[in-house]
């Protein structure tokens, strides 16, 4: 293991080798006393004045009030510590309250926070140059913006400007944002509404070897495979051919021969779809079909980028493809609002010639300082390697839990991008009802672990922690999961109290 792993996290958050798995690993950090609003006051304001959709999605019957963080941990108003396994929805990369990133942002606040980029400041050049070194030479023009939704909007505009076509095809069970222009690309029920625009946006089958029509136990690249059998041999995945044929047939019905397609867009691994891993070779075949119809290939790296997959820095590298455009956000700023879109000079020039593009805050001095500090911290702290090592440890443990517990239908992922899918039983793979999942999450919260939730049916738990999480954290998590799933099987969890119909 690289000496770089003896880094910020290992130094600041030392775990003991002899501890009991009944408690979180030891932590050498003490939060400051909290003197702010009470949890009751916060909930009252949240209920009365905050976006009601946010209030309705508040996790837990008794939600903690988080007031401080350090590394992979969150602290509530009483100083209680929790292991954060969702990282602000795959957003905290280097760790909460990272000393170097904090120092760089504070220093920038003391000099210059913002000038629009019609004026010169050095940070945009420094950050762009550093980011370009993380990308292939084909993607040498970089646009900075404020969110993944905004980056995907930009990618759609670029593709249409360059090709002169309108049709964009995405994947079912994907998430690309919730803005007015790209919500049509998002194909998860919670985000669909009757008044959303759908013109020239369509979708093809996602190459899911667990719930899709094809695929099985040899179709994923990673430690976790599905339980159903398949006839794939070696690295050749026959399921990928079947899903690619579906894409070709779909494009054939919406485009004239040899043209008419603006873009295909897919995620490196499905995020809101709960670490939905496409079959091996799927993207290679789809990208070729896109080109046959004059389109560009867009890889949404909003959740997969910056080393989280462990084996590769980017999702497109993991799939062995070269997109024409990539979008990225979340881990890029370690919680700071920041995103980017990268493309080729030819596409950038065509876009510039089609219309003026300007972003008030994108690439400002403070944003660039935060982004550059995060980029450096991921490298200096050896976090990509940590994702590979700790992620594999997690996933091997999930495999064992699936073998032991009937309701664990699937476990999947790569690096620290993981999920578990819960079912009523392995024979049917029927989704476990959402309120059962909420009962499991509440029990895990009481054991001081915070997971995310996702999937088409809302029956998956998502694990996308800060990339500094340790093997000791993983061991504690696996033991807690085993205990809670055992309690569930024995009928000891008060599941029915979460039933919305009672």
CSV table of C-alpha atoms in Angstrom, one decimal:
chain,number,residue,atom,x,y,z
A,1,UNK,CA,0.0,0.0,0.0
A,2,UNK,CA,1.3,3.5,-0.9
A,3,UNK,CA,2.9,5.5,1.9
A,4,UNK,CA,0.5,8.3,0.8
A,5,UNK,CA,-2.3,6.5,2.6
A,6,UNK,CA,-0.6,7.5,5.8
A,7,UNK,CA,-2.2,10.8,5.1
A,8,UNK,CA,-4.6,13.3,6.5
A,9,UNK,CA,-7.2,10.8,7.5
A,10,UNK,CA,-4.8,8.2,8.9
A,11,UNK,CA,-3.0,10.8,10.9
A,12,UNK,CA,-6.1,12.7,12.2
A,13,UNK,CA,-8.5,9.8,12.6
A,14,UNK,CA,-6.5,6.9,14.2
A,15,UNK,CA,-8.4,3.7,14.6
A,16,UNK,CA,-7.4,1.1,17.1
A,17,UNK,CA,-6.6,-2.5,15.9
A,18,UNK,CA,-8.1,-4.1,19.0
A,19,UNK,CA,-11.4,-2.3,19.4
A,20,UNK,CA,-14.8,-4.0,19.6
A,21,UNK,CA,-17.0,-4.0,16.5
A,22,UNK,CA,-19.9,-2.9,18.7
A,23,UNK,CA,-18.7,0.7,18.5
A,24,UNK,CA,-17.3,3.0,15.9
A,25,UNK,CA,-13.5,3.1,15.4
A,26,UNK,CA,-11.7,5.4,17.7
A,27,UNK,CA,-11.4,9.0,16.6
A,28,UNK,CA,-8.9,11.6,17.6
A,29,UNK,CA,-11.1,14.6,17.1
A,30,UNK,CA,-13.4,16.5,19.5
A,31,UNK,CA,-16.0,18.8,18.1
A,32,UNK,CA,-16.6,22.2,19.5
A,33,UNK,CA,-19.5,22.7,21.8
A,34,UNK,CA,-22.7,23.6,19.8
A,35,UNK,CA,-24.6,26.8,20.8
A,36,UNK,CA,-26.9,27.3,17.8
A,37,UNK,CA,-30.6,26.7,17.2
A,38,UNK,CA,-32.1,23.5,18.7
A,39,UNK,CA,-33.2,20.6,16.5
A,40,UNK,CA,-36.8,21.4,17.2
A,41,UNK,CA,-36.3,25.0,16.0
A,42,UNK,CA,-34.5,23.8,12.9
A,43,UNK,CA,-37.3,21.4,12.1
A,44,UNK,CA,-39.9,24.0,12.6
A,45,UNK,CA,-38.3,26.4,10.1
A,46,UNK,CA,-37.7,23.5,7.7
A,47,UNK,CA,-41.3,22.5,7.8
A,48,UNK,CA,-42.6,26.1,7.4
A,49,UNK,CA,-40.3,27.8,5.0
A,50,UNK,CA,-37.9,25.3,3.3
A,51,UNK,CA,-38.7,23.7,0.0
A,52,UNK,CA,-41.5,21.2,1.0
A,53,UNK,CA,-40.0,18.5,-1.2
A,54,UNK,CA,-36.8,18.7,0.9
A,55,UNK,CA,-38.8,18.6,4.1
A,56,UNK,CA,-40.7,15.5,3.0
A,57,UNK,CA,-37.5,13.7,2.1
A,58,UNK,CA,-35.9,14.3,5.5
A,59,UNK,CA,-34.4,11.0,6.6
A,60,UNK,CA,-35.3,9.3,9.8
A,61,UNK,CA,-38.1,9.6,12.3
A,62,UNK,CA,-35.7,11.1,14.7
A,63,UNK,CA,-33.2,12.9,12.5
A,64,UNK,CA,-29.8,14.0,14.0
A,65,UNK,CA,-28.9,17.6,13.7
A,66,UNK,CA,-25.4,17.6,12.2
A,67,UNK,CA,-23.3,20.6,13.1
A,68,UNK,CA,-19.7,19.5,12.5
A,69,UNK,CA,-17.7,17.0,10.5
A,70,UNK,CA,-14.2,15.6,10.3
A,71,UNK,CA,-12.9,13.2,7.7
A,72,UNK,CA,-15.6,10.4,7.3
A,73,UNK,CA,-17.5,11.4,10.4
A,74,UNK,CA,-20.4,13.7,11.3
A,75,UNK,CA,-21.2,15.1,14.7
A,76,UNK,CA,-24.6,16.0,16.0
A,77,UNK,CA,-25.5,18.9,18.3
A,78,UNK,CA,-24.8,16.7,21.3
A,79,UNK,CA,-21.3,15.7,20.1
A,80,UNK,CA,-22.5,12.2,19.1
A,81,UNK,CA,-20.4,10.8,16.2
A,82,UNK,CA,-21.8,9.1,13.1
A,83,UNK,CA,-20.0,7.4,10.2
A,84,UNK,CA,-21.1,9.2,7.0
A,85,UNK,CA,-21.5,6.6,4.2
A,86,UNK,CA,-23.3,8.8,1.7
A,87,UNK,CA,-20.9,11.9,1.8
A,88,UNK,CA,-23.5,14.5,1.1
A,89,UNK,CA,-24.7,12.3,-1.8
A,90,UNK,CA,-21.4,11.4,-3.2
A,91,UNK,CA,-20.0,14.9,-2.8
A,92,UNK,CA,-17.5,14.8,0.1
A,93,UNK,CA,-14.3,13.4,-1.5
A,94,UNK,CA,-11.3,14.3,0.6
A,95,UNK,CA,-13.2,14.3,3.8
A,96,UNK,CA,-15.2,16.7,5.9
A,97,UNK,CA,-13.4,19.7,7.3
A,98,UNK,CA,-10.2,19.0,5.5
A,99,UNK,CA,-7.4,21.1,6.9
A,100,UNK,CA,-5.6,21.9,3.6
A,101,UNK,CA,-8.8,22.6,1.6
A,102,UNK,CA,-10.1,24.9,4.4
A,103,UNK,CA,-6.8,26.8,4.5
A,104,UNK,CA,-6.7,27.3,0.8
A,105,UNK,CA,-10.3,28.6,0.8
A,106,UNK,CA,-9.7,30.9,3.8
A,107,UNK,CA,-6.6,32.3,2.1
A,108,UNK,CA,-8.5,33.0,-1.0
A,109,UNK,CA,-11.3,34.7,0.9
A,110,UNK,CA,-8.7,37.0,2.3
A,111,UNK,CA,-7.6,38.2,-1.1
A,112,UNK,CA,-10.2,37.9,-3.9
A,113,UNK,CA,-13.5,36.1,-4.0
A,114,UNK,CA,-15.1,37.0,-7.3
A,115,UNK,CA,-14.6,38.7,-10.6
A,116,UNK,CA,-16.6,37.6,-13.6
A,117,UNK,CA,-14.4,35.9,-16.1
A,118,UNK,CA,-14.6,38.7,-18.6
A,119,UNK,CA,-11.7,39.9,-16.3
A,120,UNK,CA,-8.5,38.1,-15.7
A,121,UNK,CA,-7.6,36.4,-12.5
A,122,UNK,CA,-4.8,33.7,-12.1
A,123,UNK,CA,-6.9,31.0,-10.3
A,124,UNK,CA,-8.8,30.1,-13.5
A,125,UNK,CA,-5.6,29.4,-15.4
A,126,UNK,CA,-4.0,27.5,-12.5
A,127,UNK,CA,-7.1,25.3,-11.9
A,128,UNK,CA,-7.8,24.7,-15.6
A,129,UNK,CA,-4.2,23.6,-16.2
A,130,UNK,CA,-4.2,21.2,-13.3
A,131,UNK,CA,-7.6,19.7,-14.4
A,132,UNK,CA,-6.4,19.3,-18.0
A,133,UNK,CA,-3.6,17.1,-16.7
A,134,UNK,CA,-6.2,14.7,-15.3
A,135,UNK,CA,-7.9,14.4,-18.7
A,136,UNK,CA,-6.9,13.0,-22.1
A,137,UNK,CA,-5.7,15.4,-24.7
A,138,UNK,CA,-8.9,15.0,-26.6
A,139,UNK,CA,-10.8,16.7,-23.8
A,140,UNK,CA,-8.6,19.8,-23.5
A,141,UNK,CA,-11.2,22.6,-23.2
A,142,UNK,CA,-12.8,23.0,-19.8
A,143,UNK,CA,-15.9,24.9,-18.7
A,144,UNK,CA,-16.6,25.5,-15.0
A,145,UNK,CA,-20.1,25.9,-13.6
A,146,UNK,CA,-21.9,25.3,-10.4
A,147,UNK,CA,-23.8,22.0,-10.4
A,148,UNK,CA,-24.0,18.7,-12.3
A,149,UNK,CA,-27.4,19.7,-13.7
A,150,UNK,CA,-25.9,22.8,-15.1
A,151,UNK,CA,-23.0,20.8,-16.6
A,152,UNK,CA,-25.4,18.4,-18.3
A,153,UNK,CA,-27.4,21.3,-19.6
A,154,UNK,CA,-24.2,22.6,-21.1
A,155,UNK,CA,-23.3,19.3,-22.6
A,156,UNK,CA,-26.7,19.0,-24.3
A,157,UNK,CA,-26.3,22.5,-25.8
A,158,UNK,CA,-22.8,21.7,-27.1
A,159,UNK,CA,-23.9,18.5,-28.8
A,160,UNK,CA,-26.8,20.1,-30.5
A,161,UNK,CA,-24.7,23.1,-31.6
A,162,UNK,CA,-21.9,20.9,-33.0
A,163,UNK,CA,-24.1,18.3,-34.8
A,164,UNK,CA,-27.0,20.5,-35.8
A,165,UNK,CA,-29.3,17.7,-34.6
A,166,UNK,CA,-31.8,17.6,-31.8
A,167,UNK,CA,-32.3,14.0,-30.7
A,168,UNK,CA,-30.6,13.0,-27.5
A,169,UNK,CA,-30.9,9.5,-26.1
A,170,UNK,CA,-30.3,8.5,-22.5
A,171,UNK,CA,-30.6,5.3,-20.5
A,172,UNK,CA,-33.6,4.2,-18.4
A,173,UNK,CA,-33.2,4.4,-14.7
A,174,UNK,CA,-30.7,7.2,-15.0
A,175,UNK,CA,-30.3,10.5,-13.3
A,176,UNK,CA,-28.8,13.6,-15.0
A,177,UNK,CA,-30.3,16.4,-13.0
A,178,UNK,CA,-33.6,18.1,-12.4
A,179,UNK,CA,-33.3,21.4,-14.3
A,180,UNK,CA,-36.0,22.4,-16.7
A,181,UNK,CA,-34.0,21.3,-19.7
A,182,UNK,CA,-32.5,18.0,-18.5
A,183,UNK,CA,-35.1,16.6,-16.2
A,184,UNK,CA,-36.4,14.8,-19.3
A,185,UNK,CA,-33.2,12.8,-19.3
A,186,UNK,CA,-33.8,11.6,-15.7
A,187,UNK,CA,-35.8,8.4,-15.7
A,188,UNK,CA,-36.6,7.7,-12.1
A,189,UNK,CA,-40.3,8.0,-11.0
A,190,UNK,CA,-39.8,10.5,-8.2
A,191,UNK,CA,-38.5,13.1,-10.7
A,192,UNK,CA,-41.0,12.6,-13.5
A,193,UNK,CA,-44.0,14.9,-13.7
A,194,UNK,CA,-46.8,15.4,-16.1
A,195,UNK,CA,-45.7,18.9,-17.3
A,196,UNK,CA,-42.1,18.1,-18.1
A,197,UNK,CA,-40.8,18.8,-21.6
A,198,UNK,CA,-39.8,15.7,-23.5
A,199,UNK,CA,-39.3,16.9,-27.1
A,200,UNK,CA,-36.4,15.1,-28.8
A,201,UNK,CA,-35.4,13.3,-25.6
A,202,UNK,CA,-35.8,9.5,-25.5
A,203,UNK,CA,-34.4,6.5,-23.7
A,204,UNK,CA,-33.1,3.0,-24.3
A,205,UNK,CA,-32.6,0.0,-22.0
A,206,UNK,CA,-30.0,0.3,-19.3
A,207,UNK,CA,-27.6,-2.7,-19.5
A,208,UNK,CA,-28.4,-3.9,-16.0
A,209,UNK,CA,-27.4,-7.6,-15.4
A,210,UNK,CA,-29.6,-7.8,-12.2
A,211,UNK,CA,-33.0,-6.5,-13.3
A,212,UNK,CA,-32.5,-6.2,-17.0
A,213,UNK,CA,-33.6,-8.8,-19.6
A,214,UNK,CA,-30.0,-10.1,-20.1
A,215,UNK,CA,-26.9,-10.6,-18.1
A,216,UNK,CA,-25.8,-12.6,-15.1
A,217,UNK,CA,-22.9,-13.8,-13.1
A,218,UNK,CA,-20.1,-12.9,-15.5
A,219,UNK,CA,-21.2,-9.6,-16.8
A,220,UNK,CA,-19.8,-7.1,-14.3
A,221,UNK,CA,-16.3,-5.8,-13.9
A,222,UNK,CA,-15.9,-5.9,-10.1
A,223,UNK,CA,-16.0,-8.0,-7.0
A,224,UNK,CA,-19.8,-8.4,-6.9
A,225,UNK,CA,-21.7,-10.3,-9.6
A,226,UNK,CA,-25.4,-11.1,-9.9
A,227,UNK,CA,-26.6,-14.6,-8.8
A,228,UNK,CA,-28.3,-15.5,-12.0
A,229,UNK,CA,-26.3,-17.5,-14.6
A,230,UNK,CA,-25.2,-16.3,-18.0
A,231,UNK,CA,-23.4,-17.8,-21.0
A,232,UNK,CA,-20.7,-15.2,-21.3
A,233,UNK,CA,-17.1,-16.5,-21.9
A,234,UNK,CA,-14.1,-14.6,-20.6
A,235,UNK,CA,-14.3,-10.9,-21.1
A,236,UNK,CA,-16.8,-11.2,-23.9
A,237,UNK,CA,-20.3,-10.3,-22.6
A,238,UNK,CA,-23.1,-11.5,-24.9
A,239,UNK,CA,-25.6,-9.4,-22.8
A,240,UNK,CA,-23.9,-6.3,-24.0
A,241,UNK,CA,-24.6,-7.2,-27.6
A,242,UNK,CA,-28.3,-7.6,-26.8
A,243,UNK,CA,-28.6,-4.2,-25.0
A,244,UNK,CA,-26.6,-2.5,-27.8
A,245,UNK,CA,-29.0,-4.0,-30.4
A,246,UNK,CA,-31.9,-2.4,-28.4
A,247,UNK,CA,-30.1,1.0,-28.7
A,248,UNK,CA,-29.5,0.5,-32.4
A,249,UNK,CA,-33.2,-0.4,-33.0
A,250,UNK,CA,-34.3,2.6,-30.9
A,251,UNK,CA,-32.1,5.1,-32.8
A,252,UNK,CA,-33.2,3.6,-36.1
A,253,UNK,CA,-36.8,4.6,-35.2
A,254,UNK,CA,-36.1,8.2,-34.4
A,255,UNK,CA,-33.4,9.2,-36.8
A,256,UNK,CA,-33.0,9.0,-40.6
A,257,UNK,CA,-30.3,6.7,-41.9
A,258,UNK,CA,-26.8,7.8,-41.0
A,259,UNK,CA,-27.8,11.0,-39.2
A,260,UNK,CA,-30.2,12.9,-37.0
A,261,UNK,CA,-28.6,12.1,-33.6
A,262,UNK,CA,-27.2,14.9,-31.4
A,263,UNK,CA,-25.9,12.7,-28.5
A,264,UNK,CA,-26.0,9.7,-26.4
A,265,UNK,CA,-25.5,10.2,-22.6
A,266,UNK,CA,-24.9,7.7,-19.9
A,267,UNK,CA,-23.4,7.6,-16.4
A,268,UNK,CA,-20.1,5.9,-15.6
A,269,UNK,CA,-22.1,3.9,-13.1
A,270,UNK,CA,-25.7,4.8,-12.3
A,271,UNK,CA,-25.8,7.0,-9.2
A,272,UNK,CA,-29.5,7.4,-8.2
A,273,UNK,CA,-30.0,4.0,-9.8
A,274,UNK,CA,-27.9,2.7,-6.9
A,275,UNK,CA,-24.5,1.8,-8.3
A,276,UNK,CA,-26.2,0.4,-11.4
A,277,UNK,CA,-23.2,-1.2,-13.2
A,278,UNK,CA,-23.7,-1.7,-16.9
A,279,UNK,CA,-22.5,-5.0,-18.5
A,280,UNK,CA,-18.9,-5.2,-19.7
A,281,UNK,CA,-18.4,-3.8,-23.2
A,282,UNK,CA,-21.8,-2.1,-23.4
A,283,UNK,CA,-20.5,1.4,-23.8
A,284,UNK,CA,-18.0,0.4,-26.4
A,285,UNK,CA,-20.7,-0.9,-28.6
A,286,UNK,CA,-23.1,2.0,-27.9
A,287,UNK,CA,-20.5,4.6,-28.7
A,288,UNK,CA,-19.9,3.1,-32.1
A,289,UNK,CA,-23.6,3.2,-32.9
A,290,UNK,CA,-23.8,6.8,-31.8
A,291,UNK,CA,-21.2,7.7,-34.3
A,292,UNK,CA,-23.0,5.9,-37.1
A,293,UNK,CA,-25.8,8.3,-36.7
A,294,UNK,CA,-23.7,11.5,-36.5
A,295,UNK,CA,-24.0,11.9,-32.7
A,296,UNK,CA,-21.6,12.7,-29.9
A,297,UNK,CA,-21.1,10.6,-26.8
A,298,UNK,CA,-21.4,12.2,-23.4
A,299,UNK,CA,-20.2,10.6,-20.2
A,300,UNK,CA,-21.9,11.9,-17.0
A,301,UNK,CA,-19.1,11.7,-14.4
A,302,UNK,CA,-20.9,13.7,-11.8
A,303,UNK,CA,-20.7,10.9,-9.3
A,304,UNK,CA,-18.0,8.6,-10.7
A,305,UNK,CA,-15.1,11.0,-11.3
A,306,UNK,CA,-12.0,11.8,-9.3
A,307,UNK,CA,-10.8,8.4,-8.4
A,308,UNK,CA,-13.9,7.1,-6.5
A,309,UNK,CA,-13.9,3.9,-8.6
A,310,UNK,CA,-10.5,3.0,-7.3
A,311,UNK,CA,-9.2,1.3,-10.4
A,312,UNK,CA,-9.7,4.3,-12.6
A,313,UNK,CA,-9.8,8.1,-12.1
A,314,UNK,CA,-12.8,8.4,-14.5
A,315,UNK,CA,-15.8,6.2,-15.4
A,316,UNK,CA,-15.0,6.4,-19.1
A,317,UNK,CA,-11.6,4.9,-18.4
A,318,UNK,CA,-13.2,2.1,-16.5
A,319,UNK,CA,-15.4,1.4,-19.5
A,320,UNK,CA,-12.5,1.8,-21.9
A,321,UNK,CA,-14.2,4.4,-24.1
A,322,UNK,CA,-13.4,8.0,-25.2
A,323,UNK,CA,-16.4,10.3,-24.9
A,324,UNK,CA,-16.7,13.6,-26.8
A,325,UNK,CA,-17.9,15.4,-23.7
A,326,UNK,CA,-17.7,14.7,-20.0
A,327,UNK,CA,-19.5,16.3,-17.2
A,328,UNK,CA,-18.4,16.3,-13.6
A,329,UNK,CA,-19.4,17.7,-10.2
A,330,UNK,CA,-19.9,16.6,-6.6
A,331,UNK,CA,-16.5,15.2,-5.6
A,332,UNK,CA,-14.8,17.9,-7.6
A,333,UNK,CA,-15.2,20.5,-4.8
A,334,UNK,CA,-15.4,18.4,-1.6
A,335,UNK,CA,-18.8,20.1,-0.9
A,336,UNK,CA,-18.1,23.4,-2.5
A,337,UNK,CA,-20.6,24.3,-5.3
A,338,UNK,CA,-18.6,23.4,-8.4
A,339,UNK,CA,-18.9,21.5,-11.7
A,340,UNK,CA,-17.3,21.2,-15.0
A,341,UNK,CA,-17.8,20.2,-18.6
A,342,UNK,CA,-14.8,19.2,-20.8
A,343,UNK,CA,-14.7,18.6,-24.5
A,344,UNK,CA,-12.5,18.9,-27.6
A,345,UNK,CA,-11.4,22.2,-29.2
A,346,UNK,CA,-13.5,21.4,-32.3
A,347,UNK,CA,-16.7,21.0,-30.3
A,348,UNK,CA,-15.9,24.1,-28.1
A,349,UNK,CA,-15.3,26.2,-31.2
A,350,UNK,CA,-18.6,25.1,-32.8
A,351,UNK,CA,-20.4,25.9,-29.6
A,352,UNK,CA,-18.8,29.4,-29.3
A,353,UNK,CA,-19.8,30.1,-32.9
A,354,UNK,CA,-23.4,29.1,-32.2
A,355,UNK,CA,-24.1,31.5,-29.3
A,356,UNK,CA,-22.5,33.4,-26.4
A,357,UNK,CA,-22.0,31.2,-23.4
A,358,UNK,CA,-21.3,32.9,-20.1
A,359,UNK,CA,-21.5,31.7,-16.4
A,360,UNK,CA,-21.4,34.4,-13.7
A,361,UNK,CA,-19.9,32.2,-10.9
A,362,UNK,CA,-18.4,29.4,-12.9
A,363,UNK,CA,-14.6,29.5,-12.5
A,364,UNK,CA,-14.5,32.4,-10.2
A,365,UNK,CA,-11.4,32.9,-7.9
A,366,UNK,CA,-12.9,31.3,-4.8
A,367,UNK,CA,-14.4,28.3,-6.7
A,368,UNK,CA,-11.1,27.6,-8.4
A,369,UNK,CA,-9.2,27.8,-5.1
A,370,UNK,CA,-11.6,25.2,-3.7
A,371,UNK,CA,-11.4,23.0,-6.7
A,372,UNK,CA,-7.6,23.1,-7.0
A,373,UNK,CA,-7.2,22.3,-3.3
A,374,UNK,CA,-9.5,19.4,-3.6
A,375,UNK,CA,-7.7,18.1,-6.7
A,376,UNK,CA,-4.4,18.2,-4.8
A,377,UNK,CA,-5.8,16.7,-1.6
A,378,UNK,CA,-7.2,13.6,-3.5
A,379,UNK,CA,-3.7,13.1,-5.0
A,380,UNK,CA,-1.6,13.9,-1.9
A,381,UNK,CA,-3.8,11.8,0.4
A,382,UNK,CA,-3.7,8.7,-1.9
A,383,UNK,CA,-7.5,8.6,-2.0
A,384,UNK,CA,-7.9,6.8,-5.3
A,385,UNK,CA,-5.8,3.9,-4.0
A,386,UNK,CA,-7.8,4.0,-0.7
A,387,UNK,CA,-11.0,3.7,-2.8
A,388,UNK,CA,-9.6,0.6,-4.4
A,389,UNK,CA,-8.5,-1.0,-1.2
A,390,UNK,CA,-11.3,-0.1,1.2
A,391,UNK,CA,-14.0,-0.4,-1.5
A,392,UNK,CA,-13.0,-4.0,-2.3
A,393,UNK,CA,-13.0,-4.8,1.4
A,394,UNK,CA,-16.6,-3.4,1.7
A,395,UNK,CA,-17.8,-5.3,-1.4
A,396,UNK,CA,-16.3,-8.6,-0.4
A,397,UNK,CA,-18.1,-8.2,2.9
A,398,UNK,CA,-21.4,-7.4,1.1
A,399,UNK,CA,-21.0,-10.6,-0.8
A,400,UNK,CA,-20.9,-12.5,2.5
A,401,UNK,CA,-24.0,-10.7,3.8
A,402,UNK,CA,-25.9,-11.6,0.6
A,403,UNK,CA,-25.1,-15.2,1.1
A,404,UNK,CA,-26.3,-15.1,4.7
A,405,UNK,CA,-29.4,-12.9,4.4
A,406,UNK,CA,-32.4,-13.8,2.2
A,407,UNK,CA,-33.5,-10.2,1.7
A,408,UNK,CA,-30.1,-9.1,0.2
A,409,UNK,CA,-30.9,-9.6,-3.5
A,410,UNK,CA,-27.9,-7.9,-5.0
A,411,UNK,CA,-24.7,-6.1,-4.0
A,412,UNK,CA,-22.7,-4.2,-6.5
A,413,UNK,CA,-20.2,-1.4,-7.2
A,414,UNK,CA,-16.6,-0.4,-7.8
A,415,UNK,CA,-14.3,1.3,-5.4
A,416,UNK,CA,-16.2,3.5,-3.0
A,417,UNK,CA,-19.3,3.6,-5.3
A,418,UNK,CA,-21.5,0.8,-3.9
A,419,UNK,CA,-25.0,-0.3,-3.2
A,420,UNK,CA,-27.1,-3.2,-1.8
A,421,UNK,CA,-30.5,-4.0,-3.2
A,422,UNK,CA,-33.1,-5.6,-0.9
A,423,UNK,CA,-35.8,-8.0,-2.0
A,424,UNK,CA,-38.6,-9.9,-0.4
A,425,UNK,CA,-36.8,-13.2,-1.4
A,426,UNK,CA,-34.1,-14.3,-3.8
A,427,UNK,CA,-36.5,-16.5,-5.8
A,428,UNK,CA,-38.7,-13.7,-6.9
A,429,UNK,CA,-36.4,-10.6,-6.5
A,430,UNK,CA,-39.5,-8.6,-5.8
A,431,UNK,CA,-38.4,-5.2,-4.3
A,432,UNK,CA,-38.6,-5.0,-0.5
A,433,UNK,CA,-41.2,-2.2,0.3
A,434,UNK,CA,-39.8,1.2,0.8
A,435,UNK,CA,-41.0,1.5,4.4
A,436,UNK,CA,-39.1,-1.7,5.2
A,437,UNK,CA,-36.0,0.1,3.9
A,438,UNK,CA,-36.7,3.1,6.1
A,439,UNK,CA,-36.9,0.8,9.1
A,440,UNK,CA,-33.5,-0.6,8.2
A,441,UNK,CA,-32.0,2.8,7.7
A,442,UNK,CA,-33.4,4.0,11.1
A,443,UNK,CA,-31.9,1.0,12.9
A,444,UNK,CA,-28.5,1.6,11.2
A,445,UNK,CA,-28.7,5.3,12.1
A,446,UNK,CA,-29.2,4.2,15.8
A,447,UNK,CA,-25.9,2.4,15.4
A,448,UNK,CA,-24.4,5.6,14.2
A,449,UNK,CA,-24.2,4.9,10.5
A,450,UNK,CA,-25.7,7.1,7.8
A,451,UNK,CA,-26.5,5.5,4.4
A,452,UNK,CA,-28.2,6.8,1.3
A,453,UNK,CA,-31.2,5.4,-0.5
A,454,UNK,CA,-32.0,4.9,-4.2
A,455,UNK,CA,-32.8,2.6,-7.0
A,456,UNK,CA,-35.9,2.4,-9.3
A,457,UNK,CA,-38.0,1.1,-6.5
A,458,UNK,CA,-36.3,2.9,-3.6
A,459,UNK,CA,-35.3,-0.5,-2.2
A,460,UNK,CA,-31.5,0.1,-2.3
A,461,UNK,CA,-29.1,1.5,0.2
A,462,UNK,CA,-26.3,3.6,-1.3
A,463,UNK,CA,-22.7,3.7,0.0
A,464,UNK,CA,-20.6,6.6,-1.4
A,465,UNK,CA,-18.7,7.8,1.6
A,466,UNK,CA,-15.9,10.3,1.9
A,467,UNK,CA,-12.9,8.7,0.1
A,468,UNK,CA,-10.9,8.7,3.3
A,469,UNK,CA,-13.0,6.0,5.0
A,470,UNK,CA,-11.0,3.1,6.4
A,471,UNK,CA,-11.1,-0.7,6.6
A,472,UNK,CA,-11.9,-0.4,10.3
A,473,UNK,CA,-15.0,1.7,9.3
A,474,UNK,CA,-15.9,-1.0,6.8
A,475,UNK,CA,-15.6,-3.7,9.4
A,476,UNK,CA,-17.9,-1.8,11.8
A,477,UNK,CA,-20.4,-1.2,9.0
A,478,UNK,CA,-20.5,-4.9,8.0
A,479,UNK,CA,-21.0,-6.0,11.6
A,480,UNK,CA,-23.8,-3.5,12.1
A,481,UNK,CA,-25.5,-4.5,8.8
A,482,UNK,CA,-25.3,-8.1,9.8
A,483,UNK,CA,-26.8,-7.4,13.2
A,484,UNK,CA,-29.7,-5.2,11.8
A,485,UNK,CA,-30.5,-7.7,9.1
A,486,UNK,CA,-30.6,-10.5,11.7
A,487,UNK,CA,-33.0,-8.4,13.8
A,488,UNK,CA,-35.1,-7.9,10.7
A,489,UNK,CA,-35.2,-11.6,9.9
A,490,UNK,CA,-36.2,-12.4,13.5
A,491,UNK,CA,-39.0,-9.8,13.5
A,492,UNK,CA,-37.3,-7.6,16.1
A,493,UNK,CA,-37.5,-4.3,14.1
A,494,UNK,CA,-40.6,-2.2,14.4
A,495,UNK,CA,-41.2,-2.2,10.6
A,496,UNK,CA,-44.9,-1.5,10.7
A,497,UNK,CA,-44.5,1.8,12.5
A,498,UNK,CA,-42.9,3.1,9.2
A,499,UNK,CA,-45.9,1.9,7.1
A,500,UNK,CA,-47.5,5.0,5.5
A,501,UNK,CA,-50.8,3.2,5.3
A,502,UNK,CA,-51.1,2.7,9.0
